[in-house]
């Protein structure tokens, strides 16, 4: 495993800091004095990439790649420029480097921003959004709740990554409040459905892959891996009661259209390279077009916290991305098998990531076992599903030798449903 790359920004060298020089995640920020722009996190600072480009310290193409407040132009520029940009950042920030910014105080003050003073925004323009169902423990738990333990997985599950097309328009950045959705509900006490706010609102602990290279036909798993620009944490908010009524026969629709929250920093594949790990041993042999040519998962420690309004946060779950049965590259390759074009900025959710133990489950549906086993938060407070005022936080870190690759938290607070939208 690789060691810490030391930066002249001293707090970037602390083992507990999520943004060392090994990481260099990409986000979009603004301050009271600066409009939204691309930035790179390093220690407790944000490197203003637009200012770097204007100062002539970053020049990758004949035209500006950073005059917009999204990272799509760099993605569209191609993988060779992705690598060149990362190497240039390392040159500027590495301890003792000849092209370091450390000796130019005026320039440092212009391009380095205190992260505490910055507001973070959506880092990309999302083209399309697809959510998969690639966590075997999660799929087994949910299948057991719905169909019983005798046959929890559908017959295709061990052969292909199952997914559905979601709404790119509902993807929001961490920190955005989530309003409880209205929808059609049908529970045993009603003879007919009612229209009401969701009573079983939930989260899904996921990782999202961002497509950085477009494709127009089927691509291999290896090509798919090369086409992924980076990763974010992803919370696919889910109204379980709306879903239970609507999902036969076509699957989720309005139950998952309220919002999907992503963490604000894009973690590049280069930063995660030392943490690659293989997918689990196959129970059924995959067809050749889905076989992984090398390890394509990552050893990333994941967690979920719930904080009721006015109370302390409680850690609900801890698991690892290595629990997935299919990698994001396999999901992307499968997505293209019909000839489906993929676009720069497409977002692919892994599906809920759960481990084998109860304390490793990535949704409240599993943690409360369908609402039958309330989750103890202490001080007489419990939950089966999310209540108004609850803040849910997803976190993720890849742990190296003396450093960590942090994702930046993925946070959303659930607020009360608006009044009936049809009572006008």
Short mmCIF file of C-alpha atoms in Angstrom, two decimals:
data_model
loop_
_atom_site.label_atom_id
_atom_site.label_comp_id
_atom_site.label_asym_id
_atom_site.label_seq_id
_atom_site.Cartn_x
_atom_site.Cartn_y
_atom_site.Cartn_z
CA UNK A 1 0.00 0.00 0.00
CA UNK A 2 1.26 3.48 -0.89
CA UNK A 3 2.44 5.91 1.78
CA UNK A 4 1.50 9.51 2.46
CA UNK A 5 2.70 12.05 -0.09
CA UNK A 6 3.78 15.01 2.03
CA UNK A 7 2.57 18.50 1.17
CA UNK A 8 3.93 21.87 2.26
CA UNK A 9 0.39 22.47 3.57
CA UNK A 10 1.18 20.94 6.94
CA UNK A 11 -2.26 19.87 8.13
CA UNK A 12 -2.71 17.89 4.92
CA UNK A 13 -0.09 15.52 6.36
CA UNK A 14 -2.11 14.59 9.46
CA UNK A 15 -3.36 11.00 9.41
CA UNK A 16 -6.86 12.08 10.45
CA UNK A 17 -7.22 14.67 7.68
CA UNK A 18 -9.45 13.31 4.88
CA UNK A 19 -7.79 15.43 2.17
CA UNK A 20 -4.05 14.71 1.96
CA UNK A 21 -2.03 15.17 -1.20
CA UNK A 22 -2.80 11.53 -2.06
CA UNK A 23 -6.47 12.47 -2.41
CA UNK A 24 -6.99 15.81 -4.22
CA UNK A 25 -10.77 15.55 -4.64
CA UNK A 26 -12.66 17.82 -7.02
CA UNK A 27 -15.57 20.02 -5.97
CA UNK A 28 -17.29 23.34 -6.64
CA UNK A 29 -17.27 26.08 -4.01
CA UNK A 30 -18.13 29.72 -3.44
CA UNK A 31 -17.46 32.33 -0.74
CA UNK A 32 -18.86 35.75 0.07
CA UNK A 33 -16.31 37.21 -2.33
CA UNK A 34 -16.08 34.47 -4.97
CA UNK A 35 -18.77 33.13 -7.27
CA UNK A 36 -19.06 29.31 -7.66
CA UNK A 37 -15.97 27.76 -9.23
CA UNK A 38 -13.99 24.52 -9.38
CA UNK A 39 -11.79 23.75 -6.41
CA UNK A 40 -9.55 20.99 -5.10
CA UNK A 41 -9.50 20.09 -1.39
CA UNK A 42 -6.09 19.91 0.29
CA UNK A 43 -5.89 19.77 4.07
CA UNK A 44 -8.19 22.46 5.45
CA UNK A 45 -7.84 24.55 2.27
CA UNK A 46 -9.47 24.64 -1.15
CA UNK A 47 -7.29 25.34 -4.16
CA UNK A 48 -9.07 27.75 -6.49
CA UNK A 49 -8.51 26.13 -9.88
CA UNK A 50 -9.89 29.04 -11.88
CA UNK A 51 -7.41 31.35 -10.18
CA UNK A 52 -4.61 28.85 -10.88
CA UNK A 53 -5.54 28.80 -14.55
CA UNK A 54 -5.75 32.60 -14.72
CA UNK A 55 -2.28 32.80 -13.11
CA UNK A 56 -0.91 30.54 -15.85
CA UNK A 57 -0.01 27.74 -13.43
CA UNK A 58 -2.44 25.29 -15.03
CA UNK A 59 -2.84 25.17 -18.78
CA UNK A 60 -4.02 21.85 -20.16
CA UNK A 61 -5.75 22.80 -23.41
CA UNK A 62 -6.08 25.61 -25.91
CA UNK A 63 -9.26 26.76 -24.19
CA UNK A 64 -10.15 27.13 -20.54
CA UNK A 65 -11.35 23.98 -18.79
CA UNK A 66 -12.24 25.77 -15.58
CA UNK A 67 -14.28 28.82 -16.54
CA UNK A 68 -17.48 26.96 -15.63
CA UNK A 69 -18.56 25.91 -12.15
CA UNK A 70 -18.68 22.21 -13.04
CA UNK A 71 -16.08 19.55 -13.78
CA UNK A 72 -17.70 18.32 -17.00
CA UNK A 73 -15.28 20.21 -19.29
CA UNK A 74 -12.26 18.42 -17.77
CA UNK A 75 -14.05 15.08 -18.07
CA UNK A 76 -14.83 15.79 -21.73
CA UNK A 77 -11.15 16.65 -22.35
CA UNK A 78 -10.18 12.98 -21.93
CA UNK A 79 -8.32 10.71 -19.57
CA UNK A 80 -4.83 11.85 -20.60
CA UNK A 81 -5.66 15.36 -19.39
CA UNK A 82 -7.20 13.93 -16.20
CA UNK A 83 -3.77 12.45 -15.44
CA UNK A 84 -1.87 15.57 -16.51
CA UNK A 85 -4.00 17.77 -14.28
CA UNK A 86 -3.52 15.56 -11.23
CA UNK A 87 0.25 15.44 -11.77
CA UNK A 88 0.36 19.22 -12.09
CA UNK A 89 -1.50 19.65 -8.80
CA UNK A 90 0.96 17.33 -7.08
CA UNK A 91 3.88 19.34 -8.49
CA UNK A 92 2.40 22.54 -7.08
CA UNK A 93 1.57 21.16 -3.65
CA UNK A 94 4.25 18.59 -2.86
CA UNK A 95 6.70 19.32 -0.07
CA UNK A 96 10.01 20.58 -1.47
CA UNK A 97 8.82 20.64 -5.07
CA UNK A 98 10.55 22.98 -7.49
CA UNK A 99 7.24 24.31 -8.84
CA UNK A 100 5.62 24.52 -5.41
CA UNK A 101 3.48 27.50 -4.48
CA UNK A 102 4.95 27.58 -1.01
CA UNK A 103 7.50 30.32 -1.73
CA UNK A 104 5.04 32.81 -3.28
CA UNK A 105 2.94 34.30 -0.47
CA UNK A 106 0.93 36.66 -2.68
CA UNK A 107 -0.04 33.84 -5.04
CA UNK A 108 -0.79 31.49 -2.15
CA UNK A 109 -3.21 34.02 -0.70
CA UNK A 110 -4.92 34.33 -4.07
CA UNK A 111 -5.42 30.65 -4.86
CA UNK A 112 -5.86 29.02 -1.44
CA UNK A 113 -9.21 29.45 0.33
CA UNK A 114 -10.03 28.47 3.90
CA UNK A 115 -12.47 25.57 3.50
CA UNK A 116 -14.41 26.64 6.60
CA UNK A 117 -15.46 29.85 4.82
CA UNK A 118 -16.67 28.10 1.66
CA UNK A 119 -20.05 26.80 0.56
CA UNK A 120 -20.04 23.65 -1.55
CA UNK A 121 -22.20 23.08 -4.64
CA UNK A 122 -23.02 20.33 -7.13
CA UNK A 123 -19.65 19.34 -8.66
CA UNK A 124 -21.02 18.17 -12.00
CA UNK A 125 -23.95 18.53 -14.34
CA UNK A 126 -25.62 15.12 -14.06
CA UNK A 127 -26.57 13.83 -17.50
CA UNK A 128 -28.55 10.72 -16.51
CA UNK A 129 -28.90 8.71 -13.30
CA UNK A 130 -29.11 4.93 -12.96
CA UNK A 131 -29.45 3.08 -9.67
CA UNK A 132 -28.36 -0.54 -9.35
CA UNK A 133 -29.12 -3.30 -6.82
CA UNK A 134 -25.69 -4.85 -6.48
CA UNK A 135 -25.31 -5.50 -2.76
CA UNK A 136 -25.99 -9.19 -2.16
CA UNK A 137 -26.55 -8.85 1.58
CA UNK A 138 -29.01 -6.01 1.01
CA UNK A 139 -30.82 -7.84 -1.79
CA UNK A 140 -31.03 -10.98 0.36
CA UNK A 141 -32.38 -9.04 3.33
CA UNK A 142 -35.00 -7.22 1.28
CA UNK A 143 -35.95 -10.41 -0.59
CA UNK A 144 -36.37 -12.22 2.71
CA UNK A 145 -38.65 -9.47 4.01
CA UNK A 146 -40.77 -9.50 0.85
CA UNK A 147 -40.72 -13.15 -0.24
CA UNK A 148 -39.34 -15.13 2.69
CA UNK A 149 -35.94 -16.75 3.23
CA UNK A 150 -36.57 -19.68 0.88
CA UNK A 151 -36.10 -17.64 -2.31
CA UNK A 152 -34.86 -14.13 -1.49
CA UNK A 153 -33.00 -13.36 -4.75
CA UNK A 154 -34.73 -13.16 -8.12
CA UNK A 155 -33.39 -15.75 -10.60
CA UNK A 156 -31.42 -13.21 -12.65
CA UNK A 157 -29.65 -11.58 -9.70
CA UNK A 158 -26.49 -13.74 -9.72
CA UNK A 159 -26.09 -13.28 -13.49
CA UNK A 160 -26.53 -9.53 -14.18
CA UNK A 161 -26.40 -6.24 -12.28
CA UNK A 162 -30.07 -5.30 -11.84
CA UNK A 163 -30.88 -1.60 -12.12
CA UNK A 164 -33.45 1.03 -13.04
CA UNK A 165 -33.25 4.47 -14.62
CA UNK A 166 -33.81 7.25 -12.09
CA UNK A 167 -34.20 11.02 -12.32
CA UNK A 168 -31.10 13.13 -12.92
CA UNK A 169 -33.20 16.20 -12.08
CA UNK A 170 -33.61 15.03 -8.48
CA UNK A 171 -29.87 14.63 -7.72
CA UNK A 172 -28.80 17.19 -5.09
CA UNK A 173 -25.59 18.00 -3.25
CA UNK A 174 -24.91 17.23 0.40
CA UNK A 175 -26.50 19.70 2.80
CA UNK A 176 -29.72 20.07 0.81
CA UNK A 177 -32.86 19.61 2.93
CA UNK A 178 -35.09 16.72 1.84
CA UNK A 179 -38.83 17.30 2.01
CA UNK A 180 -40.88 14.24 2.93
CA UNK A 181 -42.70 13.13 -0.23
CA UNK A 182 -46.40 12.63 -0.82
CA UNK A 183 -47.59 9.58 -2.71
CA UNK A 184 -50.13 6.79 -3.07
CA UNK A 185 -49.99 4.42 -0.11
CA UNK A 186 -51.82 1.12 0.29
CA UNK A 187 -51.47 -0.68 3.61
CA UNK A 188 -53.55 -3.54 5.05
CA UNK A 189 -55.83 -1.25 7.06
CA UNK A 190 -57.11 0.44 3.89
CA UNK A 191 -59.37 -1.14 1.26
CA UNK A 192 -58.17 1.39 -1.31
CA UNK A 193 -55.02 3.51 -1.58
CA UNK A 194 -54.77 6.92 0.03
CA UNK A 195 -52.72 9.98 -0.94
CA UNK A 196 -50.55 11.00 2.00
CA UNK A 197 -46.98 11.81 3.06
CA UNK A 198 -44.70 8.78 3.18
CA UNK A 199 -44.67 7.09 6.58
CA UNK A 200 -41.73 4.80 5.87
CA UNK A 201 -39.09 7.17 4.52
CA UNK A 202 -35.61 5.66 4.31
CA UNK A 203 -32.03 6.03 3.12
CA UNK A 204 -29.78 3.83 1.03
CA UNK A 205 -26.03 3.82 1.68
CA UNK A 206 -24.41 3.74 -1.75
CA UNK A 207 -21.38 4.82 -3.73
CA UNK A 208 -21.90 6.65 -7.03
CA UNK A 209 -19.65 6.32 -10.09
CA UNK A 210 -19.36 9.30 -12.45
CA UNK A 211 -18.90 8.54 -16.13
CA UNK A 212 -16.19 10.75 -17.60
CA UNK A 213 -15.96 9.30 -21.12
CA UNK A 214 -18.94 8.95 -23.44
CA UNK A 215 -19.64 5.73 -25.34
CA UNK A 216 -22.04 4.87 -28.16
CA UNK A 217 -22.21 1.07 -28.08
CA UNK A 218 -21.30 -1.96 -25.99
CA UNK A 219 -18.04 -1.59 -24.09
CA UNK A 220 -15.99 -4.10 -22.13
CA UNK A 221 -15.63 -4.12 -18.37
CA UNK A 222 -12.02 -2.91 -18.77
CA UNK A 223 -13.15 -0.05 -21.03
CA UNK A 224 -15.89 0.81 -18.56
CA UNK A 225 -13.37 1.04 -15.73
CA UNK A 226 -11.26 3.42 -17.84
CA UNK A 227 -14.34 5.54 -18.58
CA UNK A 228 -15.13 6.22 -14.91
CA UNK A 229 -13.89 9.64 -13.79
CA UNK A 230 -14.39 9.22 -10.06
CA UNK A 231 -16.66 8.33 -7.17
CA UNK A 232 -18.95 10.02 -4.63
CA UNK A 233 -21.01 8.85 -1.69
CA UNK A 234 -24.68 8.54 -2.64
CA UNK A 235 -27.88 8.41 -0.62
CA UNK A 236 -30.85 7.23 -2.67
CA UNK A 237 -33.73 8.40 -0.47
CA UNK A 238 -36.55 5.87 -0.64
CA UNK A 239 -40.23 5.99 0.34
CA UNK A 240 -40.74 2.33 1.16
CA UNK A 241 -44.53 2.53 1.47
CA UNK A 242 -44.90 4.28 -1.89
CA UNK A 243 -42.54 1.71 -3.39
CA UNK A 244 -44.47 -1.26 -1.98
CA UNK A 245 -47.64 -0.13 -3.74
CA UNK A 246 -46.18 0.98 -7.08
CA UNK A 247 -43.32 -1.35 -7.91
CA UNK A 248 -45.27 -4.29 -9.42
CA UNK A 249 -44.56 -4.99 -12.24
CA UNK A 250 -42.02 -2.41 -13.39
CA UNK A 251 -40.05 -1.49 -10.26
CA UNK A 252 -39.39 1.77 -8.36
CA UNK A 253 -40.76 5.02 -9.73
CA UNK A 254 -42.04 7.84 -7.50
CA UNK A 255 -40.71 6.11 -4.38
CA UNK A 256 -37.19 7.09 -5.42
CA UNK A 257 -37.87 10.32 -7.31
CA UNK A 258 -37.84 12.67 -4.31
CA UNK A 259 -34.08 13.15 -4.12
CA UNK A 260 -30.73 11.45 -4.43
CA UNK A 261 -27.99 13.16 -2.40
CA UNK A 262 -24.32 12.98 -3.37
CA UNK A 263 -21.25 14.04 -1.41
CA UNK A 264 -19.68 17.28 -2.67
CA UNK A 265 -16.19 15.98 -3.51
CA UNK A 266 -15.38 13.70 -6.46
CA UNK A 267 -12.73 11.15 -5.46
CA UNK A 268 -10.68 10.21 -8.51
CA UNK A 269 -9.80 6.68 -9.55
CA UNK A 270 -6.13 7.61 -9.23
CA UNK A 271 -6.59 8.41 -5.54
CA UNK A 272 -8.35 5.08 -4.97
CA UNK A 273 -5.93 2.94 -6.99
CA UNK A 274 -4.04 1.57 -3.92
CA UNK A 275 -7.33 0.34 -2.45
CA UNK A 276 -8.53 -1.91 -5.23
CA UNK A 277 -9.92 -5.27 -4.20
CA UNK A 278 -11.67 -8.08 -6.14
CA UNK A 279 -15.38 -8.77 -6.16
CA UNK A 280 -16.55 -11.80 -4.12
CA UNK A 281 -16.25 -15.33 -5.38
CA UNK A 282 -19.03 -16.06 -7.85
CA UNK A 283 -21.87 -18.39 -6.97
CA UNK A 284 -22.71 -18.64 -10.66
CA UNK A 285 -20.20 -18.10 -13.46
CA UNK A 286 -20.76 -14.79 -15.19
CA UNK A 287 -21.02 -14.61 -18.97
CA UNK A 288 -17.68 -13.55 -20.49
CA UNK A 289 -18.68 -9.93 -21.15
CA UNK A 290 -19.14 -9.32 -17.40
CA UNK A 291 -16.00 -11.04 -16.08
CA UNK A 292 -13.70 -8.55 -14.36
CA UNK A 293 -10.16 -8.43 -15.85
CA UNK A 294 -8.62 -7.25 -12.57
CA UNK A 295 -9.80 -6.11 -9.11
CA UNK A 296 -12.45 -3.46 -9.64
CA UNK A 297 -13.94 -2.88 -6.19
CA UNK A 298 -12.38 -0.70 -3.50
CA UNK A 299 -11.69 -1.17 0.19
CA UNK A 300 -13.66 1.85 1.45
CA UNK A 301 -15.00 1.94 5.01
CA UNK A 302 -18.56 3.31 5.02
CA UNK A 303 -20.87 4.42 7.81
CA UNK A 304 -24.30 5.91 8.58
CA UNK A 305 -25.27 8.27 11.40
CA UNK A 306 -28.73 9.54 12.42
CA UNK A 307 -29.15 12.75 14.40
CA UNK A 308 -32.63 13.64 15.68
CA UNK A 309 -33.31 17.35 15.87
CA UNK A 310 -31.84 18.73 19.10
CA UNK A 311 -30.11 15.47 20.04
CA UNK A 312 -26.75 13.78 19.59
CA UNK A 313 -25.96 11.68 16.53
CA UNK A 314 -26.03 7.88 16.75
CA UNK A 315 -23.94 5.62 14.57
CA UNK A 316 -26.38 3.23 12.92
CA UNK A 317 -24.18 1.17 10.65
CA UNK A 318 -20.64 0.48 9.44
CA UNK A 319 -19.75 -1.56 6.37
CA UNK A 320 -17.41 -1.57 3.35
CA UNK A 321 -17.72 -1.09 -0.39
CA UNK A 322 -16.02 -4.48 -0.84
CA UNK A 323 -19.37 -6.08 0.09
CA UNK A 324 -20.75 -5.36 -3.39
CA UNK A 325 -21.31 -8.32 -5.70
CA UNK A 326 -20.82 -6.26 -8.88
CA UNK A 327 -18.38 -3.37 -9.38
CA UNK A 328 -19.31 -0.02 -10.93
CA UNK A 329 -17.31 -1.00 -14.03
CA UNK A 330 -19.41 -4.16 -14.42
CA UNK A 331 -22.56 -2.09 -13.95
CA UNK A 332 -21.45 0.39 -16.61
CA UNK A 333 -20.47 -2.36 -19.06
CA UNK A 334 -23.82 -4.08 -18.55
CA UNK A 335 -25.60 -0.75 -19.08
CA UNK A 336 -24.13 -0.54 -22.58
CA UNK A 337 -24.84 -4.11 -23.78
CA UNK A 338 -27.99 -3.11 -25.68
CA UNK A 339 -26.11 -0.32 -27.40
CA UNK A 340 -27.29 2.26 -24.85
CA UNK A 341 -25.19 5.43 -25.27
CA UNK A 342 -23.52 6.69 -22.10
CA UNK A 343 -22.80 10.38 -21.61
CA UNK A 344 -20.22 12.45 -19.76
CA UNK A 345 -21.76 13.17 -16.38
CA UNK A 346 -23.85 10.00 -16.12
CA UNK A 347 -24.19 8.90 -12.50
CA UNK A 348 -24.41 5.21 -11.52
CA UNK A 349 -25.46 4.26 -7.99
CA UNK A 350 -24.15 0.94 -6.72
CA UNK A 351 -27.28 0.01 -4.82
CA UNK A 352 -27.42 -0.27 -1.04
CA UNK A 353 -24.23 -1.61 0.52
CA UNK A 354 -24.77 -3.87 3.53
CA UNK A 355 -22.53 -6.33 5.31
CA UNK A 356 -23.55 -9.67 6.73
CA UNK A 357 -24.15 -8.45 10.30
CA UNK A 358 -27.09 -6.41 11.59
CA UNK A 359 -24.78 -3.52 12.49
CA UNK A 360 -23.57 -3.45 8.86
CA UNK A 361 -26.92 -2.84 7.17
CA UNK A 362 -27.13 0.18 4.88
CA UNK A 363 -30.83 1.07 5.20
CA UNK A 364 -33.37 1.52 7.98
CA UNK A 365 -35.60 -1.01 6.23
CA UNK A 366 -32.99 -3.64 7.08
CA UNK A 367 -31.89 -2.18 10.42
CA UNK A 368 -35.47 -2.17 11.75
CA UNK A 369 -36.33 -5.36 9.83
CA UNK A 370 -39.26 -3.82 8.01
CA UNK A 371 -40.27 -1.73 11.03
CA UNK A 372 -40.65 -4.72 13.37
CA UNK A 373 -37.46 -4.10 15.38
CA UNK A 374 -37.11 -0.42 16.44
CA UNK A 375 -33.58 0.98 16.44
CA UNK A 376 -32.51 2.23 19.89
CA UNK A 377 -30.94 5.69 19.73
CA UNK A 378 -30.56 6.02 23.50
CA UNK A 379 -32.39 8.19 26.06
CA UNK A 380 -35.67 6.46 25.28
CA UNK A 381 -35.57 7.47 21.59
CA UNK A 382 -35.99 4.91 18.81
CA UNK A 383 -36.63 4.80 15.10
CA UNK A 384 -38.06 2.38 12.58
CA UNK A 385 -37.94 4.89 9.71
CA UNK A 386 -36.91 8.54 9.40
CA UNK A 387 -38.88 11.18 11.28
CA UNK A 388 -39.11 14.87 10.44
CA UNK A 389 -36.07 16.79 11.70
CA UNK A 390 -33.74 13.79 11.45
CA UNK A 391 -30.37 14.40 9.80
CA UNK A 392 -28.77 11.43 8.06
CA UNK A 393 -25.04 11.43 7.36
CA UNK A 394 -23.15 8.96 5.18
CA UNK A 395 -19.36 8.87 5.51
CA UNK A 396 -16.57 7.04 3.70
CA UNK A 397 -12.81 6.65 4.02
CA UNK A 398 -10.15 4.50 2.38
CA UNK A 399 -7.47 3.95 5.00
CA UNK A 400 -3.83 4.00 3.86
CA UNK A 401 -0.44 3.89 5.57
CA UNK A 402 -0.47 7.08 7.64
CA UNK A 403 -3.21 8.77 5.63
CA UNK A 404 -6.82 8.42 4.55
CA UNK A 405 -8.77 9.16 1.41
CA UNK A 406 -11.90 10.87 2.71
CA UNK A 407 -15.03 11.39 0.64
CA UNK A 408 -16.54 14.29 2.55
CA UNK A 409 -19.83 13.62 4.30
CA UNK A 410 -23.11 13.10 2.43
CA UNK A 411 -25.72 14.87 4.57
CA UNK A 412 -29.44 15.44 4.31
CA UNK A 413 -32.05 16.65 6.81
CA UNK A 414 -35.62 15.47 6.36
CA UNK A 415 -38.21 18.23 6.77
CA UNK A 416 -41.97 17.90 7.06
CA UNK A 417 -44.04 17.34 3.97
CA UNK A 418 -45.62 20.39 2.43
CA UNK A 419 -49.39 20.76 2.59
CA UNK A 420 -51.35 18.59 0.19
CA UNK A 421 -50.15 19.80 -3.24
CA UNK A 422 -53.60 19.20 -4.76
CA UNK A 423 -55.58 21.23 -2.22
CA UNK A 424 -55.55 24.55 -4.07
#
